């Protein structure tokens, strides 16, 4: 092959050749022109990349053809159809299976057909034996050939053969060295012309006649042959028949939908009836043929199909939510999602029942295939009615399956056991819709009674959610409906001896408390920390005192750290309440003493120890503060408080959900027993679907159940009640020595952790992952926290000291938070050297109250160092207007709790939050990861170990990069 010069005249030619394995292909070649304009022997195979050098000789069609044909050369074919790199010399002898060969050839022929139709005005050749691309000129046919199949039947059998016409003239192709270049659709090279055909006939229908005049069918094979070959041929091609009759017929069509429960996925199949003939939907069907044999005679009924009308009927089904899969399967869009424990999927049943009436209106007849169960098809409906009594609701319901009506209570076990099939009295089988399992499982699980169904009054949220138009006045009074919207509850008068003023949202909470009391409901006040849950509760208890001549004693159980706060707040806002404490090793263990007080304060620890004593007293209110302490229903605290007796119950918590929504169950089951069913039921119906499967319907159901009894207001909602706060992030570099130690540690843990994860996954190694990341975080703050002999500085630590001194010099009070006691210890040492006074609180501090009072009351103590675990809750420190966050925490909710110590009700000054992040460390990446894991930014997961369990391999790699 001579080298060609792109600066001299050239021509592109397209050359047909046969590949040893891939069959017939076309290649583009650039050929140098002789001085007289003829093609020389100098040529070059041209590709998309090299085409730029010859752009002057190529048009847009050429560029497209080059790309199209390049996709079919062997390297690209292997790359597309085989997943691993492999040489052609290995691929074709070893990997080129018959199945793969068929798939590849179909792909090539599709590309080849497109290319050949674009070559009508191009130079096309057959390649010579020595690789000359312009050896034998050929032309692309100007128009398609027509094919007429001749059938001649007599007593000896049936013969058939095709005849071809090109431009209206019959052309001979038998015994003329014709060449079938492509099968689907057929391209045939004959007498220097590449022919294509009407109706995209397959090449294999012509191939037998290249060297044969006709094919003969014996009488014994005719029945099968007419059914399997002649009729399909008549549907698509022109046929001339002798010895049997072809009848052209036309009918008005009707639509049929047939359910096929015995086929995987339980599809619907669409077909159309034309008179007595029924044909399946076919995207290309204009004609269908049906064979009839009478005595020894064959009649082929050739029925004209209403193709566009059939397509419109299909489009109507797609508009109703079906999806189409070739050749003729229609599925409900969710058919692949098998419910747990199901062997088959019922999504298509549900769809069919939902739209059965609409389908009939559109002219569809619905059938179910034979040899299967007798399913009833029709719209399913439930008619629910509720009757209100003093403490419960009677539930009356009838269910309709098609034309059958049965009491809804008969479905109880089917719905609770998630059984889709329900046998009707006449033996037919009804399919319970998926939506009923979501919507009505709670009704049966939480309801009581076998012969009749009753719901307790605290299930008002469930009842409201079950009634499409809301609960009418005949079911619930207007006042009870107001539980759904706290802002519509009427005002209750503030008690006369309440000192101070309730803010608007606090007044709404006080009203809500009183409303719950009126209907004997329990509730959970879940306002953000710092919004005054204590004040709202004290106002309620003062109201109780003023309404009753006899003293009614209420018990409030809380963590030890909150006792002082409750005493101080009661003294300030409700001085007329007689408040006693049941605390200390010297406490008098006699229940009778409680009667002398309006309110008794005690701790979870004391309650556990003295459970038997407390059980002997009947309290008016039993109130739990920081009620997440009983989130574990198996804990002794949870079991203890549930054993105590009282008329009313309340729980208070800024974070009722800490690790999982399972935390809610114990708290709400305490205030309203039975509200959420058993824990096993709650776990199966809510925890797993919501947390593992992110099921929005289950979340909606849970919200409906708990909404009337959980009141939560966030700081964002009451922002006008609080002074502004602003946050500033200080990014710090590492010192050279610090960076060296950090990188060494990071490399070690990256190798160790990624090897562990590769073996068993990240979820099983939360602890070592957490240990490794924690060590890196310590080094990012100050290497001395992991290496006592470290003698160098930390840029971040120095910046913190500098900003502390500057802020203190301006007279501000500052809260300093870290989750590392070692960090606070380093800071203490530095402050001691500078003779700066501070107050200090961590888990080992014995006298919390003394530390708090020192910061609050001493003018020269304007700095409070606090560890996260010791000071994240239960502190009201509005004296401070600056908050220093020394290190980032996994969950922003934990940071917010710390900030709430200062930015809460009672704060008069603007609050400034300083956060310190060491650049190019795990600290900086924690912030980015928090943004990615938005589900963790709320209150679902706050513990570090829980967070570590959610980290994927990609997350770990990013943190250790």
mmCIF file with all atom_site columns, C-alpha atoms in Angstrom, residues 527-531 533 562 565 626 654-655 715 815-817 841 848 852 855-856 864 866-868 870-883 885 889 893-907 911:
data_model
loop_
_atom_site.group_PDB
_atom_site.id
_atom_site.type_symbol
_atom_site.label_atom_id
_atom_site.label_alt_id
_atom_site.label_comp_id
_atom_site.label_asym_id
_atom_site.label_entity_id
_atom_site.label_seq_id
_atom_site.pdbx_PDB_ins_code
_atom_site.Cartn_x
_atom_site.Cartn_y
_atom_site.Cartn_z
_atom_site.occupancy
_atom_site.B_iso_or_equiv
_atom_site.pdbx_formal_charge
_atom_site.auth_seq_id
_atom_site.auth_comp_id
_atom_site.auth_asym_id
_atom_site.auth_atom_id
_atom_site.pdbx_PDB_model_num
ATOM 1  C CA . UNK A 1 527 ? -39.376 21.924 72.110 1.00 0.00 ? 527 UNK A CA 1
ATOM 2  C CA . UNK A 1 528 ? -35.780 22.680 71.215 1.00 0.00 ? 528 UNK A CA 1
ATOM 3  C CA . UNK A 1 529 ? -33.480 23.088 74.176 1.00 0.00 ? 529 UNK A CA 1
ATOM 4  C CA . UNK A 1 530 ? -33.613 26.578 75.581 1.00 0.00 ? 530 UNK A CA 1
ATOM 5  C CA . UNK A 1 531 ? -37.227 27.342 74.679 1.00 0.00 ? 531 UNK A CA 1
ATOM 6  C CA . UNK A 1 533 ? -40.100 23.520 78.688 1.00 0.00 ? 533 UNK A CA 1
ATOM 7  C CA . UNK A 1 562 ? -31.235 19.341 86.356 1.00 0.00 ? 562 UNK A CA 1
ATOM 8  C CA . UNK A 1 565 ? -32.383 24.293 87.574 1.00 0.00 ? 565 UNK A CA 1
ATOM 9  C CA . UNK A 1 626 ? -34.973 14.514 79.513 1.00 0.00 ? 626 UNK A CA 1
ATOM 10 C CA . UNK A 1 654 ? -35.476 18.417 73.367 1.00 0.00 ? 654 UNK A CA 1
ATOM 11 C CA . UNK A 1 655 ? -34.210 15.238 71.679 1.00 0.00 ? 655 UNK A CA 1
ATOM 12 C CA . UNK A 1 715 ? -35.690 27.782 67.410 1.00 0.00 ? 715 UNK A CA 1
ATOM 13 C CA . UNK A 1 815 ? -18.385 29.052 77.020 1.00 0.00 ? 815 UNK A CA 1
ATOM 14 C CA . UNK A 1 816 ? -15.637 26.776 75.681 1.00 0.00 ? 816 UNK A CA 1
ATOM 15 C CA . UNK A 1 817 ? -16.749 23.319 74.491 1.00 0.00 ? 817 UNK A CA 1
ATOM 16 C CA . UNK A 1 841 ? -17.076 21.039 84.160 1.00 0.00 ? 841 UNK A CA 1
ATOM 17 C CA . UNK A 1 848 ? -21.598 20.759 89.257 1.00 0.00 ? 848 UNK A CA 1
ATOM 18 C CA . UNK A 1 852 ? -22.145 26.768 87.496 1.00 0.00 ? 852 UNK A CA 1
ATOM 19 C CA . UNK A 1 855 ? -19.385 31.242 86.389 1.00 0.00 ? 855 UNK A CA 1
ATOM 20 C CA . UNK A 1 856 ? -22.772 32.889 86.865 1.00 0.00 ? 856 UNK A CA 1
ATOM 21 C CA . UNK A 1 864 ? -16.367 28.250 81.449 1.00 0.00 ? 864 UNK A CA 1
ATOM 22 C CA . UNK A 1 866 ? -17.160 22.356 79.465 1.00 0.00 ? 866 UNK A CA 1
ATOM 23 C CA . UNK A 1 867 ? -16.924 18.822 78.059 1.00 0.00 ? 867 UNK A CA 1
ATOM 24 C CA . UNK A 1 868 ? -19.652 17.773 75.653 1.00 0.00 ? 868 UNK A CA 1
ATOM 25 C CA . UNK A 1 870 ? -21.088 16.781 80.936 1.00 0.00 ? 870 UNK A CA 1
ATOM 26 C CA . UNK A 1 871 ? -22.538 20.010 79.599 1.00 0.00 ? 871 UNK A CA 1
ATOM 27 C CA . UNK A 1 872 ? -24.525 19.197 76.477 1.00 0.00 ? 872 UNK A CA 1
ATOM 28 C CA . UNK A 1 873 ? -27.840 19.321 78.376 1.00 0.00 ? 873 UNK A CA 1
ATOM 29 C CA . UNK A 1 874 ? -29.363 20.735 81.517 1.00 0.00 ? 874 UNK A CA 1
ATOM 30 C CA . UNK A 1 875 ? -27.454 24.030 81.663 1.00 0.00 ? 875 UNK A CA 1
ATOM 31 C CA . UNK A 1 876 ? -28.902 27.526 81.432 1.00 0.00 ? 876 UNK A CA 1
ATOM 32 C CA . UNK A 1 877 ? -25.927 29.823 80.921 1.00 0.00 ? 877 UNK A CA 1
ATOM 33 C CA . UNK A 1 878 ? -27.379 32.945 79.340 1.00 0.00 ? 878 UNK A CA 1
ATOM 34 C CA . UNK A 1 879 ? -24.700 35.001 81.087 1.00 0.00 ? 879 UNK A CA 1
ATOM 35 C CA . UNK A 1 880 ? -22.370 33.993 78.229 1.00 0.00 ? 880 UNK A CA 1
ATOM 36 C CA . UNK A 1 881 ? -22.565 35.658 74.836 1.00 0.00 ? 881 UNK A CA 1
ATOM 37 C CA . UNK A 1 882 ? -19.625 33.861 73.155 1.00 0.00 ? 882 UNK A CA 1
ATOM 38 C CA . UNK A 1 883 ? -19.327 30.125 72.483 1.00 0.00 ? 883 UNK A CA 1
ATOM 39 C CA . UNK A 1 885 ? -16.338 25.151 69.690 1.00 0.00 ? 885 UNK A CA 1
ATOM 40 C CA . UNK A 1 889 ? -18.518 16.959 66.213 1.00 0.00 ? 889 UNK A CA 1
ATOM 41 C CA . UNK A 1 893 ? -27.290 18.410 66.547 1.00 0.00 ? 893 UNK A CA 1
ATOM 42 C CA . UNK A 1 894 ? -24.707 17.847 69.296 1.00 0.00 ? 894 UNK A CA 1
ATOM 43 C CA . UNK A 1 895 ? -23.055 21.160 68.474 1.00 0.00 ? 895 UNK A CA 1
ATOM 44 C CA . UNK A 1 896 ? -26.447 22.851 68.536 1.00 0.00 ? 896 UNK A CA 1
ATOM 45 C CA . UNK A 1 897 ? -27.176 21.474 72.003 1.00 0.00 ? 897 UNK A CA 1
ATOM 46 C CA . UNK A 1 898 ? -23.947 23.041 73.252 1.00 0.00 ? 898 UNK A CA 1
ATOM 47 C CA . UNK A 1 899 ? -24.774 26.379 71.639 1.00 0.00 ? 899 UNK A CA 1
ATOM 48 C CA . UNK A 1 900 ? -28.212 26.201 73.274 1.00 0.00 ? 900 UNK A CA 1
ATOM 49 C CA . UNK A 1 901 ? -26.577 26.619 76.685 1.00 0.00 ? 901 UNK A CA 1
ATOM 50 C CA . UNK A 1 902 ? -26.200 30.322 75.825 1.00 0.00 ? 902 UNK A CA 1
ATOM 51 C CA . UNK A 1 903 ? -28.622 30.918 72.949 1.00 0.00 ? 903 UNK A CA 1
ATOM 52 C CA . UNK A 1 904 ? -31.863 30.222 74.785 1.00 0.00 ? 904 UNK A CA 1
ATOM 53 C CA . UNK A 1 905 ? -34.810 32.006 76.356 1.00 0.00 ? 905 UNK A CA 1
ATOM 54 C CA . UNK A 1 906 ? -33.501 34.577 78.795 1.00 0.00 ? 906 UNK A CA 1
ATOM 55 C CA . UNK A 1 907 ? -30.582 35.626 76.594 1.00 0.00 ? 907 UNK A CA 1
ATOM 56 C CA . UNK A 1 911 ? -24.557 35.380 70.666 1.00 0.00 ? 911 UNK A CA 1
#
